[in-house]
């Protein structure tokens, strides 16, 4: 599934080729407070080489690097918004799991609200029609006859 | 020989399907009974031929006949029998054959279970079923022939994608397909009713069991998929708003709307237009689901058998079928009786709201799923629409739905007054506020408190409706029709599901780190210690695994076995999470890839999760699915001649059976 990981594990399991690709050995440990904020930020950022996963959920190397950057920036005193903005500068809108409200996402954000508004107005409109249009017969003569027969057979 | 006979059976089935699509339609037009009767036999014959073809393909897989290309590329002689069988549909060609087979089985069930249907309606519906079958069979035969031979014959197969070698995934696609394809019956009957110029309560009564069975299987299929993804993909989530998940959710949402609008049509003769459109939309969305998973147009962690060129053919079929159905609707809409007589406080008015919210939710998920494609196609800009978007836009709609859901089943059809329910509603609201308060104290989350409050509101409302319908007496409760139990169980399922989701979203905790044996991660008071890392070989894979011992306050709680597996035949890696499911908090550990050292001395990446309530999410979903099956047992649906319940409104006779 993930080529880089594949090669690495084959190497491990078969005890053959070495792959010193990843220099970073143990991820540095950050204070819990940073960690908590970092996770909130991470859940908003897409691992840009993955299939629709956040950097927190992904096992890809790039996601690990991005997670580290998020933590380093937060530890350096950046706010969550600043970290997200920084990531956006670097990777574009694509990195944001929650798309920004801007020209090309107007339909996306307004669509559901407008649709609900239309539906609700339609609902209210249907309610008002009641007084104008009262009961309409929906049974045909044939059906009425059959209904009558059924009623008689039941009673 | 066997594969060739399977292929011949498919070709014959195509011929039968084409005839089934033409002759009964002409017969219905010319009032020729024999031509109409042809539909029944054709539908059954088509099913028999496809059962043969599918059985032939299964035998090819079970006997490891690698002269058939499909078996050679998706099976392996060393594979356990179960996965040899499930391998038949764990690939594009086989799964689309299964799809067509299920379509034919539903087609054959129409004459078997629908003997009392008016002949012309049945003939027309079967003809539509035949046309859909012909389209997809032609697709299978001309672009995706599962029986294609391979020469020279390889000594062994390439094996099945190891991610798919799992009991969950063996049953997930068939369940999902039964759900998807079952909606074809609703589609065919909607089109047939348009041709007949007759959409009424009787029609709704006939259609309801078919929608119930499809909806229940779809619910089961999605839930099993969610459980599978949870433990197999090892991300510790049960739903991630992935495009492929979303496209299976779309027909579910609109199918849920359909289920409720049929109810109204059946009882109140209204919503005919809406029901017809929902029937068309739901099957179209099911076809989109089938298409998207194969097309590669959306990137996803779940997509398999991706082949854009063949995907386009399904898209074409989809556009033809949906387009034709909608065109027919436009032409014939005037033949459907429109009855918009809505009293604001009445059950049908509440069901209109339910439908509107569900359709808006369907549109939202559709928009979010396909919007990035749309933006990239029109402007070339790449954007992502991920879980945070859906959480923000979709969740409030569901809350609104739950708010309505608690009250509507209490209301009477036609016209009612809220004043009658004042004390009940006050009690329900009090219960909701108390539960929300407790939720806030324990969960320390405002959103979580709102969410559990609404769940309590729903439980209270549902139980009150059950109480009122049975007049507060045990005998009354026992006399309730199956439909009432279906309603109560499914609505309680929604509440349970909501509680599970809330517990997960406010209480879940996780950690990840690179660990060496003996080192631990601490999460929510639990300490996960990685045991020795073992390596070895088992069945058809190599593995690296560890027993993770979990302790709490120094006391051993459980040991979780997690492995990473390498399937040499495919060169693929899967991670097998170790987890202890629990009605309280589920504990979960998974060693992931990223162990990129030459030896294990630097340790391996381990992810651990503490997830309260996650099991309740699936219990809630299973409750909904079983509720659907229970509703099918309702005698009022079995009766094949229409039984018209006398109502106060029409006959002046008190209702014999509580209106459903």
PDB file of C-alpha atoms in Angstrom, chain A residues 1-2 5-6 8-10 12-14 18-22 24-26 35 39 43-44 46 51-53 56-59 61 67 93-99 104-109 111-112 115-116 119-120 122-123 126-127 129-130 133-136 138-139 143 146-147 150-151 154, chain B residues 163 198 200 240-243 269 299-301 337-344 349 352-353 356 359-360 363-364 367-368 371 374-375 381-386 388-389 392-393 397 509-511 514 535 542-544 564 566 571-573 593 595-598 600 607 641-644 646 650:
ATOM      1  CA  UNK A   1       0.000   0.000   0.000  1.00  0.00           C
ATOM      2  CA  UNK A   2       2.662   2.483   0.941  1.00  0.00           C
ATOM      3  CA  UNK A   5       7.068   1.361   4.098  1.00  0.00           C
ATOM      4  CA  UNK A   6       6.865  -1.795   2.027  1.00  0.00           C
ATOM      5  CA  UNK A   8      11.495  -1.014   4.567  1.00  0.00           C
ATOM      6  CA  UNK A   9       9.590  -3.849   6.114  1.00  0.00           C
ATOM      7  CA  UNK A  10      10.661  -6.312   3.478  1.00  0.00           C
ATOM      8  CA  UNK A  12      13.488  -5.946   8.067  1.00  0.00           C
ATOM      9  CA  UNK A  13      11.622  -9.149   7.690  1.00  0.00           C
ATOM     10  CA  UNK A  14      13.860 -10.734   5.157  1.00  0.00           C
ATOM     11  CA  UNK A  18      19.451  -1.924   4.556  1.00  0.00           C
ATOM     12  CA  UNK A  19      17.387   1.197   4.154  1.00  0.00           C
ATOM     13  CA  UNK A  20      18.630   4.047   6.316  1.00  0.00           C
ATOM     14  CA  UNK A  21      16.090   6.390   4.748  1.00  0.00           C
ATOM     15  CA  UNK A  22      14.683   7.809   7.894  1.00  0.00           C
ATOM     16  CA  UNK A  24      15.015  10.688  12.666  1.00  0.00           C
ATOM     17  CA  UNK A  25      15.147   7.956  15.223  1.00  0.00           C
ATOM     18  CA  UNK A  26      12.961   8.729  18.167  1.00  0.00           C
ATOM     19  CA  UNK A  35       0.769  17.768  22.199  1.00  0.00           C
ATOM     20  CA  UNK A  39      -3.402  17.168  17.631  1.00  0.00           C
ATOM     21  CA  UNK A  43      -6.667  16.946  12.535  1.00  0.00           C
ATOM     22  CA  UNK A  44      -7.180  19.983  10.281  1.00  0.00           C
ATOM     23  CA  UNK A  46      -4.177  16.757   5.184  1.00  0.00           C
ATOM     24  CA  UNK A  51      -5.410   9.304   0.288  1.00  0.00           C
ATOM     25  CA  UNK A  52      -7.520  11.712   2.260  1.00  0.00           C
ATOM     26  CA  UNK A  53      -5.986  11.177   5.679  1.00  0.00           C
ATOM     27  CA  UNK A  56      -2.459  12.709  12.676  1.00  0.00           C
ATOM     28  CA  UNK A  57      -4.007   9.583  11.183  1.00  0.00           C
ATOM     29  CA  UNK A  58      -1.418   8.865   8.540  1.00  0.00           C
ATOM     30  CA  UNK A  59       1.623   6.640   8.850  1.00  0.00           C
ATOM     31  CA  UNK A  61       6.874   9.636   6.424  1.00  0.00           C
ATOM     32  CA  UNK A  67       3.531  16.406  12.666  1.00  0.00           C
ATOM     33  CA  UNK A  93      -5.319  25.092   0.061  1.00  0.00           C
ATOM     34  CA  UNK A  94      -4.988  21.397  -0.639  1.00  0.00           C
ATOM     35  CA  UNK A  95      -3.523  20.846   2.826  1.00  0.00           C
ATOM     36  CA  UNK A  96      -6.587  22.198   4.599  1.00  0.00           C
ATOM     37  CA  UNK A  97      -9.123  19.493   5.424  1.00  0.00           C
ATOM     38  CA  UNK A  98     -11.593  22.261   6.163  1.00  0.00           C
ATOM     39  CA  UNK A  99     -11.604  24.361   3.013  1.00  0.00           C
ATOM     40  CA  UNK A 104     -14.008  28.982  -5.150  1.00  0.00           C
ATOM     41  CA  UNK A 105     -15.677  27.399  -2.129  1.00  0.00           C
ATOM     42  CA  UNK A 106     -18.706  29.642  -1.996  1.00  0.00           C
ATOM     43  CA  UNK A 107     -21.046  27.005  -3.390  1.00  0.00           C
ATOM     44  CA  UNK A 108     -19.614  24.430  -1.026  1.00  0.00           C
ATOM     45  CA  UNK A 109     -20.293  26.488   2.078  1.00  0.00           C
ATOM     46  CA  UNK A 111     -25.026  25.385  -0.835  1.00  0.00           C
ATOM     47  CA  UNK A 112     -26.321  23.398   2.130  1.00  0.00           C
ATOM     48  CA  UNK A 115     -30.876  24.446   0.146  1.00  0.00           C
ATOM     49  CA  UNK A 116     -32.184  24.097   3.681  1.00  0.00           C
ATOM     50  CA  UNK A 119     -36.745  23.555   1.673  1.00  0.00           C
ATOM     51  CA  UNK A 120     -38.016  25.227   4.814  1.00  0.00           C
ATOM     52  CA  UNK A 122     -41.329  25.275   0.660  1.00  0.00           C
ATOM     53  CA  UNK A 123     -42.536  23.487   3.756  1.00  0.00           C
ATOM     54  CA  UNK A 126     -47.218  23.988   1.639  1.00  0.00           C
ATOM     55  CA  UNK A 127     -48.753  24.537   5.039  1.00  0.00           C
ATOM     56  CA  UNK A 129     -51.996  26.137   0.889  1.00  0.00           C
ATOM     57  CA  UNK A 130     -54.185  24.097   3.092  1.00  0.00           C
ATOM     58  CA  UNK A 133     -57.199  23.472  -1.458  1.00  0.00           C
ATOM     59  CA  UNK A 134     -59.136  21.030   0.575  1.00  0.00           C
ATOM     60  CA  UNK A 135     -59.574  17.304   0.397  1.00  0.00           C
ATOM     61  CA  UNK A 136     -59.229  15.791  -3.046  1.00  0.00           C
ATOM     62  CA  UNK A 138     -57.973   9.965  -4.784  1.00  0.00           C
ATOM     63  CA  UNK A 139     -59.963   6.762  -5.105  1.00  0.00           C
ATOM     64  CA  UNK A 143     -61.644   1.315  -5.949  1.00  0.00           C
ATOM     65  CA  UNK A 146     -63.944  -2.627  -3.904  1.00  0.00           C
ATOM     66  CA  UNK A 147     -63.392  -0.824  -0.635  1.00  0.00           C
ATOM     67  CA  UNK A 150     -64.090  -5.301   1.629  1.00  0.00           C
ATOM     68  CA  UNK A 151     -65.747  -3.389   4.419  1.00  0.00           C
ATOM     69  CA  UNK A 154     -65.062  -7.644   7.190  1.00  0.00           C
TER      70      UNK A 154
ATOM     71  CA  UNK B 163      -6.197  -6.267   2.920  1.00  0.00           C
ATOM     72  CA  UNK B 198     -50.598   5.414 -11.444  1.00  0.00           C
ATOM     73  CA  UNK B 200     -50.839   5.471  -5.254  1.00  0.00           C
ATOM     74  CA  UNK B 240     -13.468   9.318   8.118  1.00  0.00           C
ATOM     75  CA  UNK B 241     -15.678  10.962   5.486  1.00  0.00           C
ATOM     76  CA  UNK B 242     -13.606   9.314   2.842  1.00  0.00           C
ATOM     77  CA  UNK B 243     -15.114   9.655  -0.665  1.00  0.00           C
ATOM     78  CA  UNK B 269     -51.916   9.083  -0.497  1.00  0.00           C
ATOM     79  CA  UNK B 299      -8.821   9.210  -4.199  1.00  0.00           C
ATOM     80  CA  UNK B 300      -9.659   6.991  -1.318  1.00  0.00           C
ATOM     81  CA  UNK B 301      -8.196   4.507   1.063  1.00  0.00           C
ATOM     82  CA  UNK B 337     -52.145  13.034  -8.297  1.00  0.00           C
ATOM     83  CA  UNK B 338     -50.695  15.879  -6.300  1.00  0.00           C
ATOM     84  CA  UNK B 339     -52.078  16.334  -2.847  1.00  0.00           C
ATOM     85  CA  UNK B 340     -50.535  19.026  -0.773  1.00  0.00           C
ATOM     86  CA  UNK B 341     -52.767  19.244   2.150  1.00  0.00           C
ATOM     87  CA  UNK B 342     -50.503  19.732   5.093  1.00  0.00           C
ATOM     88  CA  UNK B 343     -51.438  20.625   8.572  1.00  0.00           C
ATOM     89  CA  UNK B 344     -48.361  21.866  10.365  1.00  0.00           C
ATOM     90  CA  UNK B 349     -45.953  17.336   7.975  1.00  0.00           C
ATOM     91  CA  UNK B 352     -42.019  16.161   5.072  1.00  0.00           C
ATOM     92  CA  UNK B 353     -39.515  17.871   7.357  1.00  0.00           C
ATOM     93  CA  UNK B 356     -36.343  17.689   3.452  1.00  0.00           C
ATOM     94  CA  UNK B 359     -32.405  15.282   1.152  1.00  0.00           C
ATOM     95  CA  UNK B 360     -30.459  18.365   2.202  1.00  0.00           C
ATOM     96  CA  UNK B 363     -27.006  16.963  -1.144  1.00  0.00           C
ATOM     97  CA  UNK B 364     -24.425  18.176   1.374  1.00  0.00           C
ATOM     98  CA  UNK B 367     -21.455  18.375  -2.660  1.00  0.00           C
ATOM     99  CA  UNK B 368     -18.606  17.813  -0.211  1.00  0.00           C
ATOM    100  CA  UNK B 371     -16.712  19.514  -4.945  1.00  0.00           C
ATOM    101  CA  UNK B 374     -15.614  20.231  -9.667  1.00  0.00           C
ATOM    102  CA  UNK B 375     -13.166  22.941  -8.579  1.00  0.00           C
ATOM    103  CA  UNK B 381      -7.179  24.660  -8.230  1.00  0.00           C
ATOM    104  CA  UNK B 382      -6.793  21.807  -5.803  1.00  0.00           C
ATOM    105  CA  UNK B 383      -8.748  21.873  -2.595  1.00  0.00           C
ATOM    106  CA  UNK B 384      -9.622  19.295   0.006  1.00  0.00           C
ATOM    107  CA  UNK B 385     -12.954  18.741   1.653  1.00  0.00           C
ATOM    108  CA  UNK B 386     -12.312  16.630   4.707  1.00  0.00           C
ATOM    109  CA  UNK B 388     -13.924  18.996   9.572  1.00  0.00           C
ATOM    110  CA  UNK B 389     -16.222  20.276   6.800  1.00  0.00           C
ATOM    111  CA  UNK B 392     -19.486  21.271  10.790  1.00  0.00           C
ATOM    112  CA  UNK B 393     -22.205  21.129   8.128  1.00  0.00           C
ATOM    113  CA  UNK B 397     -28.600  18.691  10.211  1.00  0.00           C
ATOM    114  CA  UNK B 509      -7.599   9.626  23.459  1.00  0.00           C
ATOM    115  CA  UNK B 510      -4.589   8.399  21.575  1.00  0.00           C
ATOM    116  CA  UNK B 511      -0.854   8.423  21.465  1.00  0.00           C
ATOM    117  CA  UNK B 514       8.501   4.899  18.433  1.00  0.00           C
ATOM    118  CA  UNK B 535       9.215 -12.263  13.589  1.00  0.00           C
ATOM    119  CA  UNK B 542       5.544 -13.169   7.144  1.00  0.00           C
ATOM    120  CA  UNK B 543       4.880 -11.240  10.283  1.00  0.00           C
ATOM    121  CA  UNK B 544       6.363  -9.015  12.891  1.00  0.00           C
ATOM    122  CA  UNK B 564       2.388  -6.215  10.782  1.00  0.00           C
ATOM    123  CA  UNK B 566       4.011  -9.006   4.713  1.00  0.00           C
ATOM    124  CA  UNK B 571       4.633  -7.721  -1.798  1.00  0.00           C
ATOM    125  CA  UNK B 572       2.041  -6.002   0.328  1.00  0.00           C
ATOM    126  CA  UNK B 573       1.942  -5.057   3.957  1.00  0.00           C
ATOM    127  CA  UNK B 593       4.940   0.839   9.284  1.00  0.00           C
ATOM    128  CA  UNK B 595       9.923   0.946  11.132  1.00  0.00           C
ATOM    129  CA  UNK B 596      12.543   2.052   8.697  1.00  0.00           C
ATOM    130  CA  UNK B 597      15.667   0.978  10.489  1.00  0.00           C
ATOM    131  CA  UNK B 598      17.731  -1.974   9.358  1.00  0.00           C
ATOM    132  CA  UNK B 600      14.519  -3.317  15.316  1.00  0.00           C
ATOM    133  CA  UNK B 607      -0.269   3.737  17.991  1.00  0.00           C
ATOM    134  CA  UNK B 641     -54.543  -7.636  -1.825  1.00  0.00           C
ATOM    135  CA  UNK B 642     -54.734  -4.105  -0.564  1.00  0.00           C
ATOM    136  CA  UNK B 643     -56.326  -3.861   2.829  1.00  0.00           C
ATOM    137  CA  UNK B 644     -57.596  -0.384   3.323  1.00  0.00           C
ATOM    138  CA  UNK B 646     -60.826   2.468   7.715  1.00  0.00           C
ATOM    139  CA  UNK B 650     -63.333   8.804   5.660  1.00  0.00           C
TER     140      UNK B 650
END
